[in-house]
Tab-separated table of C-alpha atoms and ligand atoms in Angstrom:
chain	number	residue	atom	x	y	z
A	1	MET	CA	-5.790	25.329	23.920
A	2	THR	CA	-7.512	28.468	23.106
A	3	ALA	CA	-10.708	28.781	21.068
A	4	GLY	CA	-8.685	30.454	18.402
A	5	ASN	CA	-6.207	33.152	17.516
A	6	ILE	CA	-7.762	36.530	16.539
A	7	LEU	CA	-6.187	39.691	15.088
A	8	VAL	CA	-8.143	42.873	15.710
A	9	VAL	CA	-7.146	45.936	13.810
A	10	ASP	CA	-8.558	49.340	14.604
A	11	ASP	CA	-7.124	52.777	15.030
A	12	ASP	CA	-9.377	53.520	18.075
A	13	GLN	CA	-7.197	52.381	20.997
A	14	ASN	CA	-10.161	52.243	23.428
A	15	LEU	CA	-12.145	50.072	21.151
A	16	LEU	CA	-9.111	47.715	20.692
A	17	GLU	CA	-8.715	47.304	24.430
A	18	LEU	CA	-12.467	46.743	24.982
A	19	LEU	CA	-12.510	44.079	22.236
A	20	LYS	CA	-9.467	42.285	23.589
A	21	MET	CA	-10.875	42.047	26.845
A	22	ARG	CA	-14.174	40.684	25.699
A	23	LEU	CA	-12.536	38.221	23.370
A	24	GLU	CA	-10.146	36.941	26.043
A	25	SER	CA	-12.904	36.277	28.304
A	26	ALA	CA	-14.411	34.129	25.613
A	27	GLU	CA	-11.193	32.172	25.674
A	28	TYR	CA	-9.716	33.491	22.359
A	29	GLU	CA	-6.156	34.509	22.121
A	30	VAL	CA	-5.935	38.141	20.956
A	31	VAL	CA	-3.383	40.183	19.021
A	32	THR	CA	-4.138	43.898	18.427
A	33	ALA	CA	-2.956	46.244	15.805
A	34	GLY	CA	-3.438	49.900	15.542
A	35	GLY	CA	-2.451	50.209	11.789
A	36	GLU	CA	-1.710	48.518	8.506
A	37	ALA	CA	1.982	47.746	8.972
A	38	GLU	CA	1.454	46.453	12.457
A	39	ALA	CA	-1.373	44.195	11.129
A	40	LEU	CA	0.455	42.716	8.363
A	41	GLY	CA	3.510	42.075	10.711
A	42	ALA	CA	1.080	40.214	13.042
A	43	VAL	CA	-0.309	38.150	10.229
A	44	LYS	CA	3.112	36.912	9.214
A	45	LYS	CA	4.188	36.200	12.759
A	46	GLN	CA	1.031	34.716	14.282
A	47	GLY	CA	-1.029	33.406	11.345
A	48	PRO	CA	-4.250	34.128	13.099
A	49	ASP	CA	-7.300	32.040	12.654
A	50	LEU	CA	-9.600	35.141	12.001
A	51	ALA	CA	-9.158	38.866	11.623
A	52	ILE	CA	-11.483	41.743	12.792
A	53	LEU	CA	-10.881	44.947	10.715
A	54	ASP	CA	-12.085	48.503	11.000
A	55	LEU	CA	-12.962	49.527	7.616
A	56	LYS	CA	-11.889	53.072	8.098
A	57	LEU	CA	-8.403	52.992	9.456
A	58	GLY	CA	-6.300	56.309	10.072
A	59	ASP	CA	-3.457	55.396	7.870
A	60	GLY	CA	-5.192	53.557	5.018
A	61	ASP	CA	-8.030	51.713	3.759
A	62	GLY	CA	-9.422	48.457	5.477
A	63	ILE	CA	-10.392	46.910	2.178
A	64	ALA	CA	-6.929	47.183	0.724
A	65	LEU	CA	-5.614	45.982	4.059
A	66	MET	CA	-8.170	42.878	3.871
A	67	GLN	CA	-6.904	42.064	0.440
A	68	GLU	CA	-3.157	42.141	1.532
A	69	ILE	CA	-3.904	39.871	4.396
A	70	HIS	CA	-5.669	37.318	2.038
A	71	SER	CA	-2.733	37.576	-0.307
A	72	LEU	CA	-0.655	36.386	2.603
A	73	ILE	CA	-3.052	33.742	4.063
A	74	PRO	CA	-6.151	33.275	1.799
A	75	ALA	CA	-7.946	31.151	4.333
A	76	ILE	CA	-8.344	33.754	7.070
A	77	PRO	CA	-12.098	34.744	7.520
A	78	ILE	CA	-12.153	38.492	7.993
A	79	LEU	CA	-14.914	40.310	9.862
A	80	ILE	CA	-15.491	43.943	8.929
A	81	LEU	CA	-16.423	46.750	11.434
A	82	THR	CA	-18.239	49.761	9.718
A	83	ALA	CA	-19.450	52.857	11.040
A	84	HIS	CA	-23.157	53.366	11.112
A	85	GLY	CA	-24.527	54.476	7.722
A	86	SER	CA	-21.731	53.203	5.547
A	87	ILE	CA	-23.373	49.942	4.333
A	88	GLU	CA	-22.206	50.451	0.732
A	89	ASN	CA	-18.658	50.037	1.994
A	90	ALA	CA	-19.574	46.937	3.889
A	91	VAL	CA	-21.199	45.405	0.736
A	92	GLU	CA	-18.136	46.445	-1.136
A	93	ALA	CA	-15.905	44.496	1.436
A	94	MET	CA	-18.048	41.464	1.222
A	95	LYS	CA	-17.737	41.310	-2.536
A	96	LYS	CA	-13.944	41.492	-2.154
A	97	GLY	CA	-13.775	38.676	0.130
A	98	ALA	CA	-14.924	39.570	3.732
A	99	TYR	CA	-16.556	36.907	5.573
A	100	SER	CA	-19.196	39.135	7.233
A	101	TYR	CA	-19.605	42.754	8.756
A	102	LEU	CA	-20.864	44.328	11.922
A	103	THR	CA	-22.120	47.961	12.256
A	104	LYS	CA	-20.827	49.998	15.079
A	105	PRO	CA	-21.902	50.025	17.833
A	106	PHE	CA	-22.740	46.383	18.026
A	107	GLU	CA	-23.779	43.896	20.745
A	108	PRO	CA	-21.032	41.746	22.061
A	109	GLN	CA	-23.048	38.583	21.528
A	110	ASP	CA	-23.364	39.383	17.935
A	111	LEU	CA	-19.665	39.766	17.569
A	112	LEU	CA	-18.986	36.313	19.222
A	113	PHE	CA	-21.676	34.740	17.153
A	114	GLN	CA	-20.082	35.897	13.890
A	115	ILE	CA	-16.639	34.789	15.059
A	116	GLU	CA	-17.870	31.327	15.993
A	117	LYS	CA	-19.603	30.885	12.675
A	118	ALA	CA	-16.626	32.127	10.706
A	119	LEU	CA	-14.194	29.800	12.595
A	120	GLU	CA	-16.512	26.833	12.062
A	121	ASN	CA	-16.751	27.565	8.427
A	122	ARG	CA	-13.056	27.662	8.305
A	123	ARG	CA	-12.832	24.321	9.943
A	124	LEU	CA	-15.138	22.843	7.553
A	125	THR	CA	-13.190	24.452	4.529
A	126	SER	CA	-9.943	22.856	5.743
A	127	GLU	CA	-11.666	19.459	6.238
A	128	ILE	CA	-12.748	19.803	2.649
A	129	VAL	CA	-9.253	20.558	1.575
A	130	ARG	CA	-8.159	17.448	3.509
A	131	LEU	CA	-10.754	15.230	1.906
A	132	LYS	CA	-9.745	16.534	-1.542
A	133	GLY	CA	-6.114	15.643	-0.670
A	134	LEU	CA	-7.285	12.220	0.073
A	135	LEU	CA	-9.029	11.973	-3.210
A	136	ALA	CA	-5.944	13.285	-4.964
A	137	GLU	CA	-4.019	10.686	-3.071
A	138	ARG	CA	-6.351	8.069	-4.578
A	139	TYR	CA	-5.474	9.193	-8.035
A	140	ASP	CA	-1.994	9.106	-6.888
A	141	PHE	CA	-2.511	5.284	-6.669
A	142	ALA	CA	-1.955	5.767	-10.366
A	143	ASN	CA	0.067	2.677	-10.614
A	144	ILE	CA	-2.745	0.645	-9.143
A	145	VAL	CA	-5.220	-0.451	-11.829
A	146	ALA	CA	-8.730	-0.895	-10.389
A	147	ARG	CA	-11.625	-0.984	-12.878
A	148	SER	CA	-13.535	-3.766	-11.267
A	149	GLY	CA	-15.999	-3.123	-8.558
A	150	LYS	CA	-14.026	-5.464	-6.256
A	151	MET	CA	-10.883	-3.405	-6.558
A	152	HIS	CA	-12.780	-0.265	-6.093
A	153	GLY	CA	-13.925	-1.568	-2.869
A	154	VAL	CA	-10.397	-2.396	-1.865
A	155	LEU	CA	-9.068	1.095	-2.701
A	156	GLU	CA	-11.936	2.626	-0.718
A	157	VAL	CA	-10.909	0.712	2.266
A	158	VAL	CA	-7.324	1.593	1.815
A	159	SER	CA	-8.068	5.357	1.642
A	160	ARG	CA	-10.290	5.153	4.664
A	161	ILE	CA	-8.014	3.389	6.816
A	162	ALA	CA	-4.566	4.608	5.651
A	163	ASN	CA	-4.269	7.212	8.364
A	164	THR	CA	-5.163	5.047	11.265
A	165	GLU	CA	-2.855	3.115	13.476
A	166	SER	CA	-4.840	-0.141	13.199
A	167	THR	CA	-3.003	-3.177	11.976
A	168	VAL	CA	-3.967	-4.199	8.486
A	169	TYR	CA	-4.407	-7.861	7.303
A	170	VAL	CA	-3.941	-8.378	3.540
A	171	HIS	CA	-5.136	-11.648	2.272
A	172	GLY	CA	-4.923	-12.959	-1.330
A	173	GLU	CA	-3.360	-15.475	-3.590
A	174	SER	CA	0.143	-15.199	-4.964
A	175	GLY	CA	0.582	-12.234	-7.301
A	176	THR	CA	-2.639	-10.375	-6.502
A	177	GLY	CA	-0.871	-7.258	-5.297
A	178	LYS	CA	-0.559	-7.644	-1.614
A	179	GLU	CA	2.743	-5.781	-1.325
A	180	LEU	CA	1.481	-3.201	-3.757
A	181	ILE	CA	-1.466	-2.487	-1.443
A	182	ALA	CA	0.699	-2.356	1.722
A	183	LYS	CA	2.873	0.241	0.025
A	184	ALA	CA	-0.160	2.267	-1.061
A	185	ILE	CA	-1.531	2.291	2.603
A	186	HIS	CA	1.767	3.602	3.614
A	187	LEU	CA	2.000	6.114	1.099
A	188	ALA	CA	-1.483	7.491	1.699
A	189	SER	CA	-0.793	7.708	5.533
A	190	ASP	CA	0.965	10.546	7.364
A	191	ARG	CA	3.836	8.136	7.864
A	192	LYS	CA	4.594	8.330	4.210
A	193	ASN	CA	7.874	10.232	4.589
A	194	LYS	CA	9.026	7.616	7.181
A	195	PRO	CA	10.455	4.230	6.254
A	196	PHE	CA	8.492	1.494	4.728
A	197	VAL	CA	10.275	-1.777	5.788
A	198	ALA	CA	9.297	-5.219	4.245
A	199	ILE	CA	10.390	-8.631	5.254
A	200	ASN	CA	9.307	-12.053	4.055
A	201	CYS	CA	8.713	-14.339	7.087
A	202	ALA	CA	8.900	-17.522	4.925
A	203	ALA	CA	12.229	-16.777	3.570
A	204	LEU	CA	14.444	-17.044	6.632
A	205	PRO	CA	15.260	-19.578	9.294
A	206	GLU	CA	13.860	-18.835	12.692
A	207	ALA	CA	17.033	-17.500	14.426
A	208	LEU	CA	17.813	-15.272	11.515
A	209	LEU	CA	14.274	-13.865	11.177
A	210	GLU	CA	14.223	-13.165	14.936
A	211	SER	CA	17.525	-11.163	14.756
A	212	GLN	CA	16.357	-9.412	11.581
A	213	LEU	CA	13.130	-8.307	13.155
A	214	PHE	CA	14.242	-7.428	16.578
A	215	GLY	CA	18.049	-6.928	16.395
A	216	HIS	CA	20.560	-8.344	18.592
A	217	GLU	CA	23.308	-7.219	21.179
A	218	ARG	CA	26.909	-7.979	20.529
A	219	GLY	CA	27.572	-11.559	21.706
A	220	ALA	CA	24.030	-12.633	21.735
A	221	PHE	CA	24.897	-15.711	19.716
A	222	THR	CA	28.047	-17.141	18.040
A	223	GLY	CA	29.026	-14.867	15.297
A	224	ALA	CA	27.249	-11.668	16.648
A	225	VAL	CA	30.349	-9.664	16.628
A	226	LYS	CA	28.450	-6.398	16.785
A	227	SER	CA	24.983	-5.357	17.974
A	228	THR	CA	22.474	-4.812	15.070
A	229	LYS	CA	19.220	-2.739	15.001
A	230	GLY	CA	16.302	-4.889	13.920
A	231	LEU	CA	13.834	-3.974	11.333
A	232	PHE	CA	11.140	-2.762	13.960
A	233	THR	CA	13.626	-0.249	14.986
A	234	GLN	CA	14.358	0.733	11.433
A	235	ALA	CA	10.741	1.186	10.784
A	236	HIS	CA	10.274	3.602	13.790
A	237	LEU	CA	7.504	6.109	13.034
A	238	GLY	CA	7.002	4.299	9.641
A	239	THR	CA	5.408	1.150	8.501
A	240	ILE	CA	6.642	-2.592	8.780
A	241	PHE	CA	5.215	-5.087	6.182
A	242	LEU	CA	5.298	-8.707	7.339
A	243	ASP	CA	4.831	-10.805	4.215
A	244	GLU	CA	3.949	-14.448	4.606
A	245	ILE	CA	2.995	-14.094	8.244
A	246	GLY	CA	1.580	-17.478	8.228
A	247	ASP	CA	5.021	-19.022	8.072
A	248	MET	CA	6.320	-17.216	11.082
A	249	PRO	CA	7.543	-19.656	13.661
A	250	LEU	CA	5.577	-19.932	16.997
A	251	PRO	CA	8.306	-18.455	19.263
A	252	ILE	CA	8.610	-15.356	17.130
A	253	GLN	CA	4.779	-15.114	17.038
A	254	ALA	CA	4.842	-14.813	20.874
A	255	LYS	CA	7.466	-11.999	20.490
A	256	LEU	CA	5.477	-10.176	17.884
A	257	LEU	CA	2.298	-10.489	20.049
A	258	ARG	CA	4.109	-8.499	22.737
A	259	VAL	CA	5.204	-5.840	20.306
A	260	LEU	CA	1.663	-5.391	19.283
A	261	GLN	CA	0.349	-5.297	22.803
A	262	GLU	CA	3.140	-3.214	24.572
A	263	ARG	CA	4.802	-1.522	21.640
A	264	GLN	CA	8.215	-2.489	23.051
A	265	PHE	CA	10.410	-5.588	22.796
A	266	TYR	CA	13.788	-6.927	23.796
A	267	PRO	CA	16.524	-7.414	21.186
A	268	LEU	CA	18.236	-10.785	21.264
A	269	GLY	CA	20.590	-10.793	24.262
A	270	GLY	CA	19.346	-7.379	25.274
A	271	GLU	CA	18.179	-6.463	28.840
A	272	LYS	CA	16.621	-2.986	27.940
A	273	PRO	CA	13.435	-2.982	26.221
A	274	VAL	CA	13.228	-0.931	22.967
A	275	GLU	CA	10.151	1.131	22.468
A	276	VAL	CA	8.750	1.723	18.824
A	277	ASP	CA	6.001	3.470	17.182
A	278	VAL	CA	5.380	1.326	14.101
A	279	ARG	CA	2.277	0.605	11.901
A	280	VAL	CA	2.079	-3.128	11.147
A	281	ILE	CA	0.764	-4.390	7.801
A	282	VAL	CA	0.760	-8.299	7.423
A	283	ALA	CA	0.065	-10.342	4.389
A	284	THR	CA	-0.721	-13.972	3.866
A	285	GLN	CA	-1.740	-16.329	1.142
A	286	LYS	CA	-2.652	-19.034	3.538
A	287	ASP	CA	-5.958	-19.273	5.270
A	288	LEU	CA	-4.809	-18.191	8.746
A	289	ALA	CA	-7.915	-19.228	10.563
A	290	GLU	CA	-7.192	-22.733	9.145
A	291	GLN	CA	-3.735	-22.453	10.517
A	292	VAL	CA	-4.982	-21.395	13.918
A	293	LYS	CA	-7.215	-24.596	13.964
A	294	GLN	CA	-4.227	-26.820	13.239
A	295	GLY	CA	-2.134	-25.215	16.016
A	296	LEU	CA	0.339	-23.717	13.630
A	297	PHE	CA	-0.786	-20.061	14.270
A	298	ARG	CA	-1.438	-18.522	17.639
A	299	GLU	CA	-5.144	-17.705	17.990
A	300	ASP	CA	-4.388	-14.495	20.222
A	301	LEU	CA	-1.984	-13.054	17.540
A	302	PHE	CA	-4.506	-13.865	14.806
A	303	TYR	CA	-7.084	-11.712	16.586
A	304	ARG	CA	-4.476	-8.946	17.121
A	305	ILE	CA	-3.641	-8.707	13.394
A	306	HIS	CA	-7.049	-9.410	11.992
A	307	VAL	CA	-8.118	-5.875	12.668
A	308	ILE	CA	-8.738	-4.438	9.246
A	309	PRO	CA	-8.896	-7.422	6.702
A	310	ILE	CA	-8.383	-6.627	3.046
A	311	HIS	CA	-9.083	-9.467	0.671
A	312	LEU	CA	-7.527	-9.162	-2.826
A	313	PRO	CA	-9.762	-11.162	-5.178
A	314	PRO	CA	-7.710	-13.372	-7.788
A	315	LEU	CA	-7.740	-12.114	-11.185
A	316	ARG	CA	-10.168	-14.636	-12.649
A	317	GLU	CA	-12.832	-13.215	-10.391
A	318	ARG	CA	-12.320	-9.703	-11.872
A	319	LYS	CA	-11.688	-10.036	-15.459
A	320	GLU	CA	-12.807	-6.438	-15.998
A	321	ASP	CA	-9.273	-5.593	-14.758
A	322	ILE	CA	-7.484	-7.574	-17.443
A	323	LEU	CA	-7.783	-5.094	-20.198
A	324	PRO	CA	-6.683	-1.863	-18.100
A	325	LEU	CA	-3.888	-4.118	-16.652
A	326	VAL	CA	-2.655	-5.014	-20.211
A	327	GLU	CA	-2.600	-1.348	-21.044
A	328	HIS	CA	-0.881	-0.428	-17.942
A	329	PHE	CA	1.899	-3.082	-18.475
A	330	LEU	CA	2.263	-2.367	-22.217
A	331	LYS	CA	2.900	1.313	-21.264
A	332	LYS	CA	5.406	0.181	-18.513
A	333	PHE	CA	7.367	-2.257	-20.888
A	334	ASN	CA	7.140	-0.114	-23.841
A	335	GLN	CA	9.047	2.478	-21.939
A	336	GLN	CA	11.472	0.128	-20.353
A	337	MET	CA	12.379	-1.572	-23.671
A	338	LYS	CA	11.939	1.540	-25.776
A	339	LYS	CA	9.237	-0.049	-28.009
A	340	GLY	CA	6.163	1.248	-29.498
A	341	VAL	CA	3.811	-1.699	-29.138
A	342	LYS	CA	0.243	-0.386	-29.548
A	343	GLY	CA	-1.974	-3.377	-28.271
A	344	LEU	CA	-2.988	-6.862	-28.872
A	345	THR	CA	-4.869	-8.561	-31.625
A	346	PRO	CA	-8.400	-9.638	-30.839
A	347	GLY	CA	-7.209	-13.183	-30.997
A	348	ALA	CA	-4.401	-12.582	-28.421
A	349	MET	CA	-6.832	-10.676	-26.117
A	350	GLN	CA	-9.308	-13.449	-26.244
A	351	ARG	CA	-6.744	-15.936	-25.166
A	352	LEU	CA	-5.977	-13.706	-22.146
A	353	MET	CA	-9.536	-13.454	-21.204
A	354	LEU	CA	-10.076	-17.284	-21.295
A	355	HIS	CA	-7.020	-18.055	-19.158
A	356	GLU	CA	-7.490	-18.895	-15.391
A	357	TRP	CA	-4.538	-16.842	-14.262
A	358	PRO	CA	-3.184	-19.080	-11.392
A	359	GLY	CA	-0.292	-16.588	-10.971
A	360	ASN	CA	-2.679	-13.659	-10.985
A	361	VAL	CA	-1.473	-10.075	-11.860
A	362	ARG	CA	2.027	-11.109	-11.670
A	363	GLU	CA	1.539	-13.729	-14.227
A	364	LEU	CA	-0.115	-11.225	-16.552
A	365	GLU	CA	2.783	-8.757	-15.977
A	366	ASN	CA	5.223	-11.514	-17.111
A	367	VAL	CA	3.158	-12.448	-20.133
A	368	ILE	CA	3.034	-8.933	-21.330
A	369	GLU	CA	6.778	-8.363	-20.660
A	370	TYR	CA	7.572	-11.470	-22.660
A	371	ALA	CA	5.283	-10.446	-25.567
A	372	VAL	CA	6.651	-6.936	-25.753
A	373	ALA	CA	10.132	-8.289	-25.806
A	374	MET	CA	9.402	-10.866	-28.586
A	375	THR	CA	7.160	-9.018	-30.878
A	376	GLN	CA	8.388	-7.059	-33.917
A	377	GLN	CA	5.055	-5.732	-34.807
A	378	GLU	CA	2.698	-2.996	-33.636
A	379	PHE	CA	0.073	-5.362	-32.413
A	380	ILE	CA	0.887	-8.534	-30.366
A	381	THR	CA	-0.442	-11.560	-32.002
A	382	GLU	CA	-1.587	-14.771	-30.205
A	383	ASP	CA	1.676	-16.540	-31.098
A	384	PHE	CA	3.264	-14.525	-28.241
A	385	VAL	CA	0.894	-14.856	-25.402
A	386	LEU	CA	0.452	-17.960	-23.344
A	387	GLN	CA	2.017	-20.307	-25.753
A	388	THR	CA	3.390	-23.541	-24.227
A	389	LYS	CA	4.386	-21.695	-21.198
A	390	GLY	CA	5.461	-23.982	-18.141
A	391	PRO	CA	6.008	-27.553	-18.103
A	392	GLU	CA	2.656	-28.779	-16.808
A	393	LYS	CA	1.119	-27.304	-19.909
A	394	ALA	CA	3.591	-29.068	-22.321
A	395	GLU	CA	3.058	-32.323	-20.444
A	396	SER	CA	-0.653	-32.145	-20.402
A	397	LEU	CA	-0.700	-31.548	-24.107
A	398	GLN	CA	1.594	-34.485	-25.049
A	399	PRO	CA	-0.163	-37.242	-26.994
A	400	PHE	CA	-0.462	-40.403	-24.778
A	401	LYS	CA	1.774	-42.524	-27.034
A	402	GLU	CA	4.648	-39.926	-26.581
A	403	ALA	CA	4.207	-39.720	-22.926
A	404	LYS	CA	4.228	-43.471	-22.476
A	405	ASP	CA	7.401	-43.922	-24.696
A	406	ALA	CA	9.198	-41.194	-22.671
A	407	PHE	CA	8.092	-42.899	-19.507
A	408	GLU	CA	9.338	-46.395	-20.586
A	409	GLU	CA	12.710	-44.954	-21.817
A	410	LYS	CA	13.369	-43.213	-18.425
A	411	TYR	CA	12.212	-46.337	-16.656
A	412	LEU	CA	14.628	-48.650	-18.647
A	413	ARG	CA	17.545	-46.307	-18.140
A	414	ASN	CA	17.046	-46.142	-14.310
A	415	LEU	CA	16.749	-49.850	-14.115
A	416	LEU	CA	19.802	-50.713	-16.307
A	417	GLU	CA	21.746	-48.142	-14.290
A	418	ILE	CA	20.918	-49.940	-11.097
A	419	CYS	CA	21.687	-53.478	-12.717
A	420	GLN	CA	24.721	-52.059	-14.457
A	421	GLY	CA	23.604	-53.341	-17.882
A	422	ASN	CA	22.663	-56.836	-16.711
A	423	VAL	CA	19.619	-57.670	-18.679
A	424	SER	CA	18.627	-60.782	-16.858
A	425	GLN	CA	18.684	-59.038	-13.449
A	426	ALA	CA	16.858	-56.047	-14.867
A	427	ALA	CA	14.115	-58.149	-16.552
A	428	LYS	CA	13.628	-59.996	-13.072
A	429	MET	CA	13.219	-56.724	-11.268
A	430	ALA	CA	10.710	-55.346	-13.796
A	431	GLY	CA	8.661	-58.652	-13.666
A	432	LYS	CA	9.329	-59.172	-17.352
A	433	TYR	CA	10.474	-62.089	-19.580
A	434	ARG	CA	14.205	-61.571	-20.572
A	435	ALA	CA	13.115	-61.570	-24.322
A	436	ASP	CA	10.395	-59.101	-23.825
A	437	PHE	CA	12.585	-56.873	-21.806
A	438	TYR	CA	15.323	-57.141	-24.500
A	439	GLU	CA	12.772	-55.954	-27.149
A	440	LEU	CA	12.215	-52.880	-25.051
A	441	VAL	CA	15.798	-52.071	-24.845
A	442	LYS	CA	16.073	-52.441	-28.605
A	443	LYS	CA	12.917	-50.365	-29.212
A	444	HIS	CA	14.683	-47.507	-27.306
A	445	SER	CA	18.120	-48.041	-28.933
A	446	LEU	CA	19.693	-48.301	-25.494
A	447	ASN	CA	23.320	-49.491	-25.512
A	448	LEU	CA	23.871	-52.062	-22.779
A	449	ALA	CA	27.661	-51.299	-22.779
A	450	ASP	CA	26.862	-47.804	-21.532
A	451	PHE	CA	25.463	-49.037	-18.280
A	452	LYS	CA	28.367	-51.588	-17.518
A	453	LYS	CA	30.487	-50.387	-14.661
A	454	SER	CA	33.599	-49.029	-16.086
A	455	GLY	CA	36.877	-49.444	-14.117
B	1	LIG	N1	-3.968	-3.794	-9.399
B	1	LIG	C1	-2.737	-3.687	-9.886
B	1	LIG	N2	-2.365	-2.751	-10.685
B	1	LIG	C2	-1.067	-2.718	-11.150
B	1	LIG	N3	-0.192	-3.582	-10.932
B	1	LIG	C3	-0.396	-4.572	-10.139
B	1	LIG	C4	-1.849	-4.542	-9.502
B	1	LIG	N4	-1.787	-5.751	-8.656
B	1	LIG	C5	-0.560	-6.248	-8.753
B	1	LIG	N5	0.155	-5.585	-9.618
B	1	LIG	C6	1.662	-5.925	-10.037
B	1	LIG	O1	1.750	-7.232	-9.943
B	1	LIG	C7	3.062	-7.636	-9.368
B	1	LIG	C8	2.826	-8.614	-8.240
B	1	LIG	O2	2.198	-7.717	-7.135
B	1	LIG	P1	2.706	-7.921	-5.612
B	1	LIG	O3	4.081	-8.415	-5.560
B	1	LIG	O4	2.171	-6.864	-4.777
B	1	LIG	O5	1.762	-9.238	-5.315
B	1	LIG	P2	1.869	-10.249	-3.983
B	1	LIG	O6	0.410	-10.610	-3.751
B	1	LIG	O7	2.586	-9.608	-2.984
B	1	LIG	O8	2.485	-11.438	-4.674
B	1	LIG	P3	3.216	-12.736	-3.862
B	1	LIG	O9	2.178	-13.385	-3.079
B	1	LIG	O10	3.849	-13.467	-4.930
B	1	LIG	O11	4.281	-12.073	-3.070
B	1	LIG	C9	3.791	-6.399	-9.053
B	1	LIG	O12	4.623	-6.146	-10.035
B	1	LIG	C10	2.688	-5.365	-8.990
B	1	LIG	O13	3.115	-4.130	-9.250
B	2	LIG	MG1	4.346	-10.455	-1.966
């Protein structure tokens, strides 16, 4: 590593040699050019970190050359060398974008000082560009709605840790956006052009999960007719998202621990370790600390993955997000269904605000999808939101008498099924007098013949 790459342009060959020597002894890498054409060639080829130009060049004008260099690479700081007594020219050069100037003859320390300052300034500028990029990235989280302070906090952490290698632990109830956040982290990182691979650890039986994650060699188990690469290998240089990690069986937890510690693993039936460079993000709805206490989750693995915890608060704890989320989903489903729904009536909106949202953002998304599909008006009325949705709701709203009658009928049918329509036997089993039991059968208009064993 050198301190930087410097282009020096001067038509005085002696001065060029002298500068080159001095700068090289200060650990800079130096390219020299005696004229304009040579200088521009060097800029294109080397992309120097800084240029030093003599203002009066034999074959042209230093200011014009400076501008041409800047049109190629705008960020190059340029130091101007001027002859004694031509300060106006130096000022002119500064106005046109020179970083600074030195009057010949100059002290070597002055030159080195100016160079260091210019390079430092350039580093700062590029850091600002990088930070601005990060901010832009944040707005690139355009599909993530975050009005509440709590969600701002989440996005703040996301943009800060995206580019680290640390394992991220996303915790939140169902439908709070865990997968969305995992993807945002991947997209905001330098790994964004590499694969993002997701797997739900709760969805597969142990053996299958293991071979999905780590792959297997041919013949590793019955049915393994050819070797398969696992998801860890597929995610190489990218990100792997392990959803519902709390449901990962203990033997696989042990294997995962090794991957995290050693960045390598053995495929099923394989003898050679596979090395991978993978960023790991895990998600869980369960309280893993509690799982650890119950012996369902390895404590050492818990500490390995619990590096950067991100908690996604339930929607009922951030109701400020409801309105912007509604707008976000309206736009989405208007587009998808080619509709022009403008919004919700105040009554419908109030209903959304009062709801507890056990299914969080996903539930809200479904509610809006349903309403947009159903409505034929510009504004969604309350009839289309959260009406008799879900069986628990319907049941809890049923009047007592209806619920009791429904239960009675179901009970009678079951019993008569078992007793094959024999009322005496059924009454005995129910602990009722035969006459009373018969009354019940009549009340529900049940036909005893239907329960007699046929054939
Ligand atoms: N802040 C948000 N802004 C916009 N959309 C969101 C937001 N949070 C969640 N969503 C949307 O809600 C749905 C559910 O999100 P996601 O699948 O990420 O949740 P989850 O926590 O992984 O759910 P589950 O626990 O059920 O797997 C997705 O369609 C997602 O795009
Ligand atoms: Mg999910």
